[in-house]
Short mmCIF file of C-alpha atoms in Angstrom, two decimals:
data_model
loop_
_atom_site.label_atom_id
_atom_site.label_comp_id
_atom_site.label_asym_id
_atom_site.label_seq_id
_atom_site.Cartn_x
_atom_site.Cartn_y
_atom_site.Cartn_z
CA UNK A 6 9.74 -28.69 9.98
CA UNK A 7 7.19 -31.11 8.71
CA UNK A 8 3.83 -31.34 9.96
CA UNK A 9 3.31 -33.56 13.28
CA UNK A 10 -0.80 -33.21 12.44
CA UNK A 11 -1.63 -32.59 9.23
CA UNK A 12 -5.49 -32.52 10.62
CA UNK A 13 -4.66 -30.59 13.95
CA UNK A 14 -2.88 -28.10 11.23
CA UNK A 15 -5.81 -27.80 9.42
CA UNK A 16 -8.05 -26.73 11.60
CA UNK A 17 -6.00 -24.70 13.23
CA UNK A 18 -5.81 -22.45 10.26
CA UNK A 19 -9.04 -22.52 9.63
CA UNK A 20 -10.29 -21.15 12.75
CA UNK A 21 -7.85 -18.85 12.78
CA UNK A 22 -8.39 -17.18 9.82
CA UNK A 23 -12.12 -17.10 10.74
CA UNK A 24 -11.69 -15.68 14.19
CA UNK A 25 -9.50 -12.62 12.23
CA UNK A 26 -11.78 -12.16 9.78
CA UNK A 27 -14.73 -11.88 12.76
CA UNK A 28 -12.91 -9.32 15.03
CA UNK A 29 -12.09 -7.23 12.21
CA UNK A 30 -15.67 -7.55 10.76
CA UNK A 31 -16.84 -6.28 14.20
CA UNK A 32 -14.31 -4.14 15.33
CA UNK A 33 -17.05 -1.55 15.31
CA UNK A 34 -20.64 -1.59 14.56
CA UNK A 35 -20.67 2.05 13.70
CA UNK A 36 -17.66 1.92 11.35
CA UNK A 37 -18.03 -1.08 9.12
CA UNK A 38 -14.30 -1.80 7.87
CA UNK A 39 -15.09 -2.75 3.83
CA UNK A 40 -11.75 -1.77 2.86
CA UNK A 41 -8.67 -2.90 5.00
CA UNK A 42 -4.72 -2.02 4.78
CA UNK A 43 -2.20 -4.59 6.11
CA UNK A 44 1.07 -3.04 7.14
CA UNK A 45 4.50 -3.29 9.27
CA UNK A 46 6.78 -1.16 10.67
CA UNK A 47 9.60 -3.31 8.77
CA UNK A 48 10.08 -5.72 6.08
CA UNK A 49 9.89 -9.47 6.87
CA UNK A 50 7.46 -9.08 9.34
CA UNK A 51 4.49 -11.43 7.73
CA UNK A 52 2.02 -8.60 6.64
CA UNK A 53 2.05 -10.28 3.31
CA UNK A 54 0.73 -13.30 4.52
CA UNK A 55 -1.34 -12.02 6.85
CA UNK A 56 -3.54 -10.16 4.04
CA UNK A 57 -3.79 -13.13 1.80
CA UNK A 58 -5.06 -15.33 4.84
CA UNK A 59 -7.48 -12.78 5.72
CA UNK A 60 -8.54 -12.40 2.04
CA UNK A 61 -9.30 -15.99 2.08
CA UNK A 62 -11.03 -15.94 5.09
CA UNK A 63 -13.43 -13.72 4.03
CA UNK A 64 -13.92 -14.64 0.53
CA UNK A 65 -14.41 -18.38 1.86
CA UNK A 66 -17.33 -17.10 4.38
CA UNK A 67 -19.32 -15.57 0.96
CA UNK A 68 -17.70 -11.99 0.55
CA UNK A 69 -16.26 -10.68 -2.41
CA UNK A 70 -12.94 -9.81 -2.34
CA UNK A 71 -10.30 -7.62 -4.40
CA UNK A 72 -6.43 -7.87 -3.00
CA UNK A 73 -4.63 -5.04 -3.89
CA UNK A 74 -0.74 -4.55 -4.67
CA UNK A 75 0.16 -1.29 -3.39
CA UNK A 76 3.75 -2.06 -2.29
CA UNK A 77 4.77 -0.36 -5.32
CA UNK A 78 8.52 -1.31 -4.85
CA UNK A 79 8.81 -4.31 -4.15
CA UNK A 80 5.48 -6.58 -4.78
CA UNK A 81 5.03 -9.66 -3.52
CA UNK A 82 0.81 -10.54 -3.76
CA UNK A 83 0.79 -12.12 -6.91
CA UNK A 84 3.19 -14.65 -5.83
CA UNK A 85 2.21 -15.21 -2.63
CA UNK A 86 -1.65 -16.13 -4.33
CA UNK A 87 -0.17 -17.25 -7.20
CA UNK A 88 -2.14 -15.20 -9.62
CA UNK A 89 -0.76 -12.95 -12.01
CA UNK A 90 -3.06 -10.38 -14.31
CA UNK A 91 -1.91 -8.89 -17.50
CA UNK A 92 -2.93 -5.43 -16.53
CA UNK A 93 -2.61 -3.77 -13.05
CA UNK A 94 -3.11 -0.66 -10.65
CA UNK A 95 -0.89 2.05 -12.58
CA UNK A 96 -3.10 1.24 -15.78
CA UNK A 97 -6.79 1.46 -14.15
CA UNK A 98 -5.00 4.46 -12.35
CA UNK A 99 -4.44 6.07 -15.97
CA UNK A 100 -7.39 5.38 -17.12
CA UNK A 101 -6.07 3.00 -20.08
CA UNK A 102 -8.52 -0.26 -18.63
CA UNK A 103 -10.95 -0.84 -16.49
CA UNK A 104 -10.97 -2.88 -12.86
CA UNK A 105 -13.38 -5.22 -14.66
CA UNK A 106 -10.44 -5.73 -17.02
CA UNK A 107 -7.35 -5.59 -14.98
CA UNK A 108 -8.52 -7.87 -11.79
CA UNK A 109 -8.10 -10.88 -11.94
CA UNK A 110 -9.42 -14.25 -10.23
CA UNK A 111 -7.14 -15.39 -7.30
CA UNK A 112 -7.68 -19.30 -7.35
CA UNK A 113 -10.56 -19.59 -5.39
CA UNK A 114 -14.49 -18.03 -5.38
CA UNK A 115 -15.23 -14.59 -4.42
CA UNK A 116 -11.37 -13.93 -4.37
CA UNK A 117 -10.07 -11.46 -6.83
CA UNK A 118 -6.84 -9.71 -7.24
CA UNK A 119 -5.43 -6.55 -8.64
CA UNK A 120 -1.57 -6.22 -9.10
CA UNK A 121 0.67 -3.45 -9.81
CA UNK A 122 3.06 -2.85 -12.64
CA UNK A 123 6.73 -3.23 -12.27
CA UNK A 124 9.19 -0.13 -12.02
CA UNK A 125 6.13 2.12 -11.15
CA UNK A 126 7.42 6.09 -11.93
CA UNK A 127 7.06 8.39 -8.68
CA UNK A 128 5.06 5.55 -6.39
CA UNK A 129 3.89 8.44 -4.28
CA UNK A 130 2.84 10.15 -6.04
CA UNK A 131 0.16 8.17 -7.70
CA UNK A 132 -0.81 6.78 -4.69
CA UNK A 133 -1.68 10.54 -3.29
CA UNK A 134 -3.48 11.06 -6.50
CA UNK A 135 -6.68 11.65 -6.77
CA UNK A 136 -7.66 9.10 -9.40
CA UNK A 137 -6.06 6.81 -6.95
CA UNK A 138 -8.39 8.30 -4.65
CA UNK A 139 -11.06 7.57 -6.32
CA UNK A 140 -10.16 3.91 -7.44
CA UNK A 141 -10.01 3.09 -3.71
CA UNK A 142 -14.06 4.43 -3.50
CA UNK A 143 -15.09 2.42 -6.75
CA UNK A 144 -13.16 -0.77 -4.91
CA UNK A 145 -15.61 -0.37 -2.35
CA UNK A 146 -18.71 -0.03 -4.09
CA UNK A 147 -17.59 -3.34 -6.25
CA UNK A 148 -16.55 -5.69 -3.39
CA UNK A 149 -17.42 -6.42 0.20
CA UNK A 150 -14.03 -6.05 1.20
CA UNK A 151 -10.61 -4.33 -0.19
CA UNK A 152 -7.60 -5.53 1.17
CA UNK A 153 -4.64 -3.67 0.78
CA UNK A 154 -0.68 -4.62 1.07
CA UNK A 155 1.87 -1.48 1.62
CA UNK A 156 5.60 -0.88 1.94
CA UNK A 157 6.65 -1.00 5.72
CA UNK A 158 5.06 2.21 7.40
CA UNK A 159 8.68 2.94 8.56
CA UNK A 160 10.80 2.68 5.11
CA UNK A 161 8.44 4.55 2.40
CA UNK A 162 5.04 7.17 3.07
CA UNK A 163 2.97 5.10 1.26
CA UNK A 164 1.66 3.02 3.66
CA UNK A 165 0.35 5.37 5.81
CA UNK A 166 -1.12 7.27 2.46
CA UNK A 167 -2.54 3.99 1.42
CA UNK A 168 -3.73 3.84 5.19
CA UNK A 169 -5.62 7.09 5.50
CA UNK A 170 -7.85 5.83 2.74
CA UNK A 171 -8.78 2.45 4.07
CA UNK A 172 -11.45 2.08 6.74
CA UNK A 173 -8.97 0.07 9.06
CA UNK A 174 -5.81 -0.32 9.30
CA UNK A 175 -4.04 -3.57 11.19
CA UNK A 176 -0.03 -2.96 12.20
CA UNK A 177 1.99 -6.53 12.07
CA UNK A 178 4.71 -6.85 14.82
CA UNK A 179 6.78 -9.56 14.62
CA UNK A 180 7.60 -10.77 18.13
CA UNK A 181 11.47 -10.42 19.35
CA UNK A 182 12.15 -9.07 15.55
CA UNK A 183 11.30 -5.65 15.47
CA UNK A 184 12.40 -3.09 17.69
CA UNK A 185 10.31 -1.26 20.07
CA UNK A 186 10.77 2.26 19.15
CA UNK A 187 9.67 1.36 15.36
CA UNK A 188 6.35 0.25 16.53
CA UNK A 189 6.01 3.11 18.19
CA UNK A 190 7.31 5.19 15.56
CA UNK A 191 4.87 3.60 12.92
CA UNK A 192 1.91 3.54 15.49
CA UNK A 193 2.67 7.17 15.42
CA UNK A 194 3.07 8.44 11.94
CA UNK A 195 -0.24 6.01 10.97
CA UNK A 196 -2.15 7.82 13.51
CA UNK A 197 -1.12 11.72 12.50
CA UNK A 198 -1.74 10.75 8.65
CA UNK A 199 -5.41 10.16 9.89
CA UNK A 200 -5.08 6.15 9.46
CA UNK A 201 -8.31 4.39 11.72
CA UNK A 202 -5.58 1.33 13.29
CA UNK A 203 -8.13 -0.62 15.01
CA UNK A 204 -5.79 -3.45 16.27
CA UNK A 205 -2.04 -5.18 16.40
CA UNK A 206 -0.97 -8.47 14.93
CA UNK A 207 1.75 -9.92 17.57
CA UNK A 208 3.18 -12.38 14.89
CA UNK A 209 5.75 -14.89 15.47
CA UNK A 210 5.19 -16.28 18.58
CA UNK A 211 6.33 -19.33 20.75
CA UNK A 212 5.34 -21.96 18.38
CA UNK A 213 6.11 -25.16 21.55
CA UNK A 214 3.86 -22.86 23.45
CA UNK A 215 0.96 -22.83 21.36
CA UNK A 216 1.06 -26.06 20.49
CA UNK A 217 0.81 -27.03 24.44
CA UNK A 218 -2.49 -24.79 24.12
CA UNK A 219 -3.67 -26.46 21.22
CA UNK A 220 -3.44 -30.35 22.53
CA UNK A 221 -5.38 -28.40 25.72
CA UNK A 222 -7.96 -27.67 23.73
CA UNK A 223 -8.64 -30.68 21.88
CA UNK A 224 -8.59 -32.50 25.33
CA UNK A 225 -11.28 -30.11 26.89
CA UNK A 226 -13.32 -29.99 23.69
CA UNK A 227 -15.95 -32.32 25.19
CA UNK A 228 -16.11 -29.32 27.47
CA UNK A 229 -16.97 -26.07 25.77
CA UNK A 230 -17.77 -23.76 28.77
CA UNK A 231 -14.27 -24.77 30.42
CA UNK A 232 -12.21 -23.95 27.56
CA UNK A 233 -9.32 -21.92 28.91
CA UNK A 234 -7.43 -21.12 25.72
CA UNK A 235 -8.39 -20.64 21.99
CA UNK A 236 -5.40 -22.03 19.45
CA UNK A 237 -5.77 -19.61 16.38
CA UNK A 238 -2.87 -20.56 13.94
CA UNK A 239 -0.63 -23.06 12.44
CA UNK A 240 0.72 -23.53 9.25
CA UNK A 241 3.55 -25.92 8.26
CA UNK A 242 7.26 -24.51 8.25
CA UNK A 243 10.61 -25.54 7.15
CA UNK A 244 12.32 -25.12 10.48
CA UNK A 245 11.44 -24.01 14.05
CA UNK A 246 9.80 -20.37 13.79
CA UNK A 247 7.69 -18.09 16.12
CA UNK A 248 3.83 -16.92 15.99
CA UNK A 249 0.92 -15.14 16.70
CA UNK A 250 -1.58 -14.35 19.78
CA UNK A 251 -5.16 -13.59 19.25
CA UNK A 252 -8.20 -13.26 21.66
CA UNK A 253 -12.28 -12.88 20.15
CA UNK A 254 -11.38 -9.32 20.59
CA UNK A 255 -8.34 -8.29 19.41
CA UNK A 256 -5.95 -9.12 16.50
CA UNK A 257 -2.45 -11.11 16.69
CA UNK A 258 -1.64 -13.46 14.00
CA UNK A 259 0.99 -15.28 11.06
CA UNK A 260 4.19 -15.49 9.52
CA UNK A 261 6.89 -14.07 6.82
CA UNK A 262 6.29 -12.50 3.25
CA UNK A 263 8.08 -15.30 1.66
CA UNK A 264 6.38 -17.71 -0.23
CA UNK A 265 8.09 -20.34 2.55
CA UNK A 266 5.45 -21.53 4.72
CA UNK A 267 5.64 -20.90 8.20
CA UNK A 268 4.97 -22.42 11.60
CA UNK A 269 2.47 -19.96 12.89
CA UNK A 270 0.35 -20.38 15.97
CA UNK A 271 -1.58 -18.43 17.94
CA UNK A 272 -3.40 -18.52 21.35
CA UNK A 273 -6.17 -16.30 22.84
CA UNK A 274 -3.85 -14.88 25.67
CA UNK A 275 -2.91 -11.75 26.64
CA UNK A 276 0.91 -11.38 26.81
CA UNK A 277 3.07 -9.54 29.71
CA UNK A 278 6.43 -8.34 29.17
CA UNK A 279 8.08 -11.08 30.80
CA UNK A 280 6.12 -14.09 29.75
CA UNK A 281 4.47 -15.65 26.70
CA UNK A 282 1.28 -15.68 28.28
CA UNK A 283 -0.74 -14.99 31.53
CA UNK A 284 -2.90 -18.00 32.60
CA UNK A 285 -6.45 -16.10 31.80
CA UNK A 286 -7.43 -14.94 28.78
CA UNK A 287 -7.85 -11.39 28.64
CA UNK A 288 -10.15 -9.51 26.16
CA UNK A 289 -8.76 -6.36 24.67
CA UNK A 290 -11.15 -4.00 22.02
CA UNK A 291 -9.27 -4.31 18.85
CA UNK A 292 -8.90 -0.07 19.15
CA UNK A 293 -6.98 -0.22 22.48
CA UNK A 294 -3.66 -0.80 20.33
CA UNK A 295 -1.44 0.86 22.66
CA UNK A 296 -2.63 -0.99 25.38
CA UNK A 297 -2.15 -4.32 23.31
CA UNK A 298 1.45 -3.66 22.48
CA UNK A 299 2.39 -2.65 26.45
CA UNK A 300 1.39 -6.14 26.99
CA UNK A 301 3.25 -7.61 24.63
CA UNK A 302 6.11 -6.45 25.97
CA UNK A 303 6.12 -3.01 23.79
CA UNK A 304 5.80 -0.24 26.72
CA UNK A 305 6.25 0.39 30.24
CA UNK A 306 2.90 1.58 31.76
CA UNK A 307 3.55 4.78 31.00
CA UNK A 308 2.37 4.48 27.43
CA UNK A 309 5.19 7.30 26.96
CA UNK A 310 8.04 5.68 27.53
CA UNK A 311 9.84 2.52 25.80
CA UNK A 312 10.21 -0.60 27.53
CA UNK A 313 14.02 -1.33 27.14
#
């Protein structure tokens, strides 16, 4: 679908990117998150996208950043930032270069990249190594903030390995896409392997919706203190698609891993199960992520049972 605002688009995106990039950076003032891991419960849910927009975000606001590849299986960074290095995470792993030598810039200041070999032996294994370990700590000490893209939490163990080293972790659900009781079951296994998941991405949501929001807010802009609704995200797409929600204090956001761009927008409203949107905004603490997905649609109020 082309673009109806090329402007409106613009600014969309950048606020939303900016308004991640905050709640995450506040989350908690106790537990600074420096190093970051991006996953799903499924494939083709947008976490791809979601960690290179957040890279951005940051790097654009003065951090440094490294993105690392640690979907061993099936990569997908270097094309979705368009960077490719000659050396990657296996061969600082093995101690045959250095991160100096293996990451590379990502087209933009403050934005740097590390990729991962192809056909990786045992992918597991290395990433439970300690070396790997250790890489992750060096990351930290070198950059402001390490972002890291995994398998789906639900296919392959690395995620949540990759998770438990990371100082937060951010679960993409893609709205009306994935099924209920593999959020759960992700939420789950992220939390026993020790993973800090400090907030939900509710991607894909009603893009006509949003949009309704977003003309809203440009109306009322005049008026700051009356601003009812906060549009987050929109990106151009090739045909009608769903998006995001996001409020100042918790985390919903963007589109597919494919290098097609998508129509992704996003509006500072809490979600029940039977409607896009309630007509307050609601704040919700970036932690309380069982609490986001019930209203999302996710779970019943009793937190232990699915909502069918």
């Amino acid at each position: 679908m082309p673009r109806k605002n090329d402007k409106a688009d613009k600014v969309i995106l950048q606020n939303s990117l900016k308004t991640l990039a905050a709640n995450i950076r506040f989350s908690s003032v106790d537990h600074l998150a420096h190093s970051i891991a991006v996953v799903s419960s499924i494939p083709s849910e947008g976490k791809t996208t979601i960690a290179v927009g957040l890279g951005k975000a940051f790097a654009a606001g003065g951090s440094t950043v490294i993105m690392v590849e640690c979907d061993l299986r099936r990569r997908s960074l270097a094309s979705a930032l368009g960077a490719h290095g000659r050396h990657g995470l296996y061969s600082v792993v093995s101690g045959r270069h250095t991160v100096e030598e293996a990451a590379i810039n990502a087209g933009m200041p403050n934005l740097y990249f590390l990729d991962a070999e192809p056909s990786i032996p045992n992918p597991a294994d290395l990433l439970q190594s300690r070396r790997f370990h250790n890489l992750m700590g060096t990351l930290t000490k070198m950059y402001d903030y390490v972002i890291v893209d995994t398998p789906p939490v639900n296919t392959f163990v690395d995620a949540a390995v990759v998770a438990s080293l990371t100082d937060a972790t951010v679960l993409v659900v893609r709205q009306n896409f994935t099924r209920r009781e593999d959020v759960r079951a992700s939420y789950t296994q992220l939390k026993q392997a020790g993973a800090h998941v400090i907030g939900t991405i509710l991607n894909f949501t009603d893009a006509d919706t949003s949009n309704k929001y977003y003309d809203y807010y440009e109306e009322g802009s005049s008026n700051k203190g009356n601003n009812k609704s906060y549009e987050i995200l929109k990106e151009d797409t090739p045909h009608t698609s769903k998006a995001p929600v996001v409020t100042p204090d918790n985390v919903q956001a963007t589109p597919d891993d494919s290098d097609n761009s998508q129509d992704v927008t996003a509006v500072a409203y809490r979600r029940p199960a039977t409607h896009l949107a309630s007509e307050k905004p609601v704040k919700v603490a970036l932690d309380e992520t069982t609490e986001l997905l019930k209203n999302a649609g996710y779970y019943t109020d009793d937190a232990s049972t699915v909502n069918h």
